Short mmCIF file of C-alpha atoms in Angstrom, two decimals:
data_model
loop_
_atom_site.label_atom_id
_atom_site.label_comp_id
_atom_site.label_asym_id
_atom_site.label_seq_id
_atom_site.Cartn_x
_atom_site.Cartn_y
_atom_site.Cartn_z
CA SER A 5 18.20 -74.85 -121.56
CA GLN A 6 20.39 -73.73 -124.45
CA GLU A 7 22.94 -72.34 -121.98
CA CYS A 8 23.24 -75.71 -120.21
CA SER A 9 23.52 -77.64 -123.46
CA ARG A 10 26.45 -75.42 -124.40
CA VAL A 11 28.40 -75.30 -121.17
CA LEU A 12 27.79 -78.59 -119.35
CA PRO A 13 29.57 -80.86 -121.89
CA VAL A 14 32.56 -78.48 -121.85
CA ILE A 15 32.75 -78.49 -118.05
CA GLU A 16 32.50 -82.29 -117.95
CA ALA A 17 35.22 -82.69 -120.59
CA LEU A 18 37.54 -80.23 -118.83
CA ARG A 19 37.01 -81.92 -115.49
CA VAL A 20 38.08 -85.29 -116.97
CA GLU A 21 41.02 -83.92 -118.95
CA TYR A 22 42.30 -81.43 -116.33
CA PRO A 23 41.10 -82.68 -112.92
CA GLU A 24 43.21 -80.15 -111.00
CA VAL A 25 42.00 -77.03 -112.86
CA LEU A 26 39.58 -74.61 -111.20
CA ILE A 27 36.54 -74.04 -113.42
CA SER A 28 34.31 -70.97 -113.11
CA ILE A 29 30.79 -70.91 -114.58
CA ASP A 30 29.86 -67.47 -115.90
CA THR A 31 26.07 -67.23 -115.58
CA PHE A 32 23.34 -65.14 -113.99
CA ARG A 33 20.88 -68.07 -113.89
CA ALA A 34 20.70 -70.04 -110.63
CA ASN A 35 19.57 -73.24 -112.37
CA VAL A 36 22.57 -73.12 -114.72
CA ALA A 37 24.89 -72.48 -111.78
CA ARG A 38 23.51 -75.50 -109.92
CA GLN A 39 23.87 -77.85 -112.91
CA ALA A 40 27.34 -76.52 -113.76
CA VAL A 41 28.63 -77.14 -110.23
CA ALA A 42 27.13 -80.64 -110.34
CA ALA A 43 29.04 -81.17 -113.61
CA GLY A 44 32.32 -80.10 -112.01
CA ALA A 45 32.51 -76.29 -111.90
CA ASN A 46 34.22 -74.92 -108.77
CA MET A 47 32.81 -71.39 -108.58
CA VAL A 48 30.07 -69.13 -109.92
CA ASN A 49 30.68 -65.78 -111.64
CA ASP A 50 27.48 -63.72 -111.94
CA VAL A 51 27.75 -60.54 -114.03
CA SER A 52 24.37 -59.39 -112.73
CA GLY A 53 25.35 -59.60 -109.06
CA GLY A 54 22.14 -61.46 -108.30
CA ASN A 55 19.91 -58.89 -110.03
CA LEU A 56 18.62 -61.15 -112.81
CA ASP A 57 17.70 -64.24 -110.79
CA GLU A 58 16.48 -63.80 -107.24
CA ALA A 59 17.28 -67.47 -106.51
CA MET A 60 21.01 -67.02 -107.20
CA PHE A 61 22.20 -66.01 -103.71
CA ARG A 62 20.38 -68.87 -101.97
CA THR A 63 21.56 -71.32 -104.64
CA VAL A 64 25.20 -70.35 -104.16
CA ALA A 65 24.75 -70.69 -100.40
CA ASP A 66 23.33 -74.20 -100.90
CA LEU A 67 26.16 -75.17 -103.26
CA GLY A 68 28.87 -73.93 -100.90
CA VAL A 69 31.11 -72.66 -103.70
CA PRO A 70 32.89 -69.30 -104.11
CA TYR A 71 30.79 -66.60 -105.77
CA VAL A 72 31.97 -63.63 -107.82
CA LEU A 73 29.65 -60.71 -107.06
CA MET A 74 29.92 -58.24 -109.93
CA HIS A 75 28.46 -54.74 -110.06
CA MET A 76 26.10 -54.11 -112.95
CA ARG A 77 22.81 -52.31 -113.45
CA GLY A 78 19.98 -53.58 -115.63
CA THR A 79 20.81 -56.25 -118.19
CA PRO A 80 23.65 -56.48 -120.74
CA GLN A 81 21.16 -55.00 -123.22
CA THR A 82 20.09 -52.02 -121.06
CA MET A 83 23.17 -51.33 -118.91
CA ASN A 84 24.57 -48.62 -121.19
CA GLN A 85 21.50 -46.46 -120.46
CA LEU A 86 21.97 -46.86 -116.69
CA THR A 87 25.12 -44.84 -116.09
CA GLN A 88 23.60 -42.10 -113.90
CA TYR A 89 25.17 -42.12 -110.43
CA GLU A 90 24.87 -39.53 -107.69
CA ASN A 91 28.42 -40.30 -106.63
CA LEU A 92 30.04 -43.10 -108.63
CA VAL A 93 32.38 -44.92 -106.24
CA PRO A 94 30.27 -44.55 -103.04
CA ASP A 95 27.15 -45.65 -104.96
CA ILE A 96 28.87 -48.80 -106.30
CA LEU A 97 30.35 -49.57 -102.89
CA GLN A 98 26.93 -49.20 -101.26
CA GLU A 99 25.23 -51.48 -103.80
CA LEU A 100 27.91 -54.15 -103.38
CA ALA A 101 27.98 -53.85 -99.57
CA ARG A 102 24.21 -54.40 -99.38
CA LYS A 103 24.46 -57.58 -101.45
CA LEU A 104 27.52 -58.78 -99.55
CA ALA A 105 25.55 -58.52 -96.31
CA VAL A 106 22.77 -60.66 -97.77
CA LEU A 107 25.22 -63.28 -99.06
CA ARG A 108 27.02 -63.48 -95.73
CA SER A 109 23.73 -63.75 -93.83
CA LEU A 110 22.90 -66.76 -96.01
CA GLY A 111 26.22 -68.35 -95.12
CA VAL A 112 28.19 -67.71 -98.31
CA VAL A 113 31.76 -67.62 -97.01
CA ASP A 114 33.83 -67.06 -100.17
CA VAL A 115 32.62 -63.93 -101.95
CA ILE A 116 34.87 -62.25 -104.50
CA VAL A 117 33.94 -58.69 -105.50
CA ASP A 118 34.18 -57.42 -109.08
CA PRO A 119 33.46 -53.68 -109.51
CA GLY A 120 32.28 -54.35 -113.06
CA PHE A 121 34.50 -52.31 -115.37
CA GLY A 122 32.57 -51.65 -118.58
CA PHE A 123 29.17 -52.60 -117.14
CA ALA A 124 26.76 -49.67 -116.69
CA LYS A 125 29.71 -47.28 -116.70
CA THR A 126 30.99 -44.79 -119.27
CA VAL A 127 34.66 -44.68 -120.30
CA ALA A 128 35.24 -41.70 -117.99
CA GLN A 129 33.49 -43.50 -115.12
CA ASN A 130 35.69 -46.57 -115.66
CA PHE A 131 38.80 -44.43 -115.21
CA GLU A 132 37.33 -42.80 -112.11
CA LEU A 133 36.57 -46.25 -110.73
CA LEU A 134 40.14 -47.41 -111.39
CA ALA A 135 41.57 -44.26 -109.78
CA HIS A 136 39.64 -45.01 -106.57
CA LEU A 137 39.88 -48.81 -106.64
CA SER A 138 41.71 -48.98 -103.31
CA LYS A 139 38.50 -47.89 -101.56
CA PHE A 140 37.02 -51.33 -102.27
CA SER A 141 39.24 -52.78 -99.55
CA ALA A 142 36.50 -51.54 -97.18
CA LEU A 143 34.34 -54.48 -98.32
CA ASN A 144 36.77 -57.01 -96.80
CA ALA A 145 36.51 -59.33 -99.80
CA PRO A 146 39.07 -60.30 -102.47
CA LEU A 147 38.89 -57.96 -105.46
CA LEU A 148 38.63 -59.31 -109.01
CA VAL A 149 39.27 -56.90 -111.88
CA GLY A 150 38.41 -57.42 -115.53
CA LEU A 151 40.09 -54.77 -117.65
CA SER A 152 41.48 -56.92 -120.46
CA ARG A 153 40.76 -55.43 -123.91
CA LYS A 154 37.90 -53.33 -122.51
CA SER A 155 36.67 -50.31 -124.45
CA LEU A 156 38.16 -47.82 -121.97
CA ILE A 157 41.54 -48.93 -123.36
CA TRP A 158 40.97 -49.16 -127.09
CA ARG A 159 38.56 -46.21 -127.39
CA SER A 160 40.91 -43.97 -125.40
CA LEU A 161 43.93 -44.99 -127.50
CA SER A 162 42.08 -45.16 -130.86
CA ILE A 163 43.17 -48.75 -131.45
CA THR A 164 41.43 -52.11 -131.81
CA PRO A 165 40.60 -54.50 -128.95
CA GLU A 166 43.14 -56.92 -130.43
CA ALA A 167 45.88 -54.29 -130.14
CA SER A 168 45.10 -53.58 -126.47
CA LEU A 169 47.62 -55.86 -124.75
CA ASN A 170 50.01 -53.10 -123.73
CA GLY A 171 47.18 -50.92 -122.41
CA THR A 172 45.71 -53.91 -120.59
CA THR A 173 49.04 -54.58 -118.87
CA VAL A 174 49.35 -50.94 -117.79
CA LEU A 175 45.86 -50.91 -116.26
CA ASN A 176 46.29 -54.37 -114.71
CA THR A 177 49.42 -53.08 -112.99
CA LEU A 178 47.54 -50.05 -111.64
CA ALA A 179 44.79 -52.38 -110.42
CA LEU A 180 47.31 -54.62 -108.64
CA GLN A 181 48.78 -51.54 -107.00
CA SER A 182 45.28 -50.63 -105.75
CA GLY A 183 44.61 -54.02 -104.20
CA ALA A 184 43.29 -56.28 -106.97
CA LYS A 185 43.86 -59.94 -106.06
CA ILE A 186 42.53 -61.61 -109.24
CA LEU A 187 42.89 -60.46 -112.86
CA ARG A 188 40.48 -61.60 -115.55
CA ALA A 189 42.66 -61.92 -118.64
CA HIS A 190 42.65 -62.86 -122.31
CA ASP A 191 46.46 -62.82 -122.48
CA VAL A 192 47.27 -65.05 -119.53
CA GLY A 193 51.07 -65.08 -119.94
CA ALA A 194 51.30 -61.29 -119.91
CA ALA A 195 49.04 -61.05 -116.86
CA VAL A 196 51.14 -63.63 -114.99
CA GLN A 197 54.27 -61.61 -115.76
CA ALA A 198 52.61 -58.42 -114.51
CA VAL A 199 51.62 -60.14 -111.25
CA LYS A 200 55.10 -61.59 -110.73
CA LEU A 201 56.87 -58.27 -111.29
CA TRP A 202 54.35 -56.47 -109.08
CA GLU A 203 54.88 -59.02 -106.29
CA LEU A 204 58.68 -58.68 -106.54
CA THR A 205 58.28 -54.92 -106.18
CA SER A 206 55.62 -54.91 -103.45
CA GLN A 207 57.65 -57.31 -101.28
CA ARG A 208 60.20 -54.51 -100.83
CA ASN A 209 57.75 -52.00 -99.39
#
């Protein structure tokens, strides 16, 4: 497939050049995930949370690699029309919990949960999700948060995505305070600094 022809050579080159680096394949296709892990990827990050390929959960179980379960509705093309929730945070928690149960029943041990900021959620819903992020601890899985340069920052501040580093750091810090264990970042150095300063503070609680 076109996706494989793009990513597999990159994974193979990275694995040779940086043997110690953890590589994550970002795909919602089970076949791509399988080939990427064979090429040297260490984990699978699926923005569809298994919605777009019913073989994904069983494939990840077979591969025995960590899996990032992200919350999204529909496809990247239709998700912006699927922002109707009866009760935002409980609905997202319920959808993730149901999939987590399936993954665990298949024997997937390492599941990382991503609440999916910016995916099938309005700007206001993203802020509501961030305000209640600590509730995701109920899932008993590490929490990954991707807020870097997202539209909730630059639309709210009337700036460009490129000018969103300060806003990203603010929201990353709030996410860390609410239990986030992994930050998805464009500006890695700034995110590392935020984590270090947060850890130095939290150790004193």
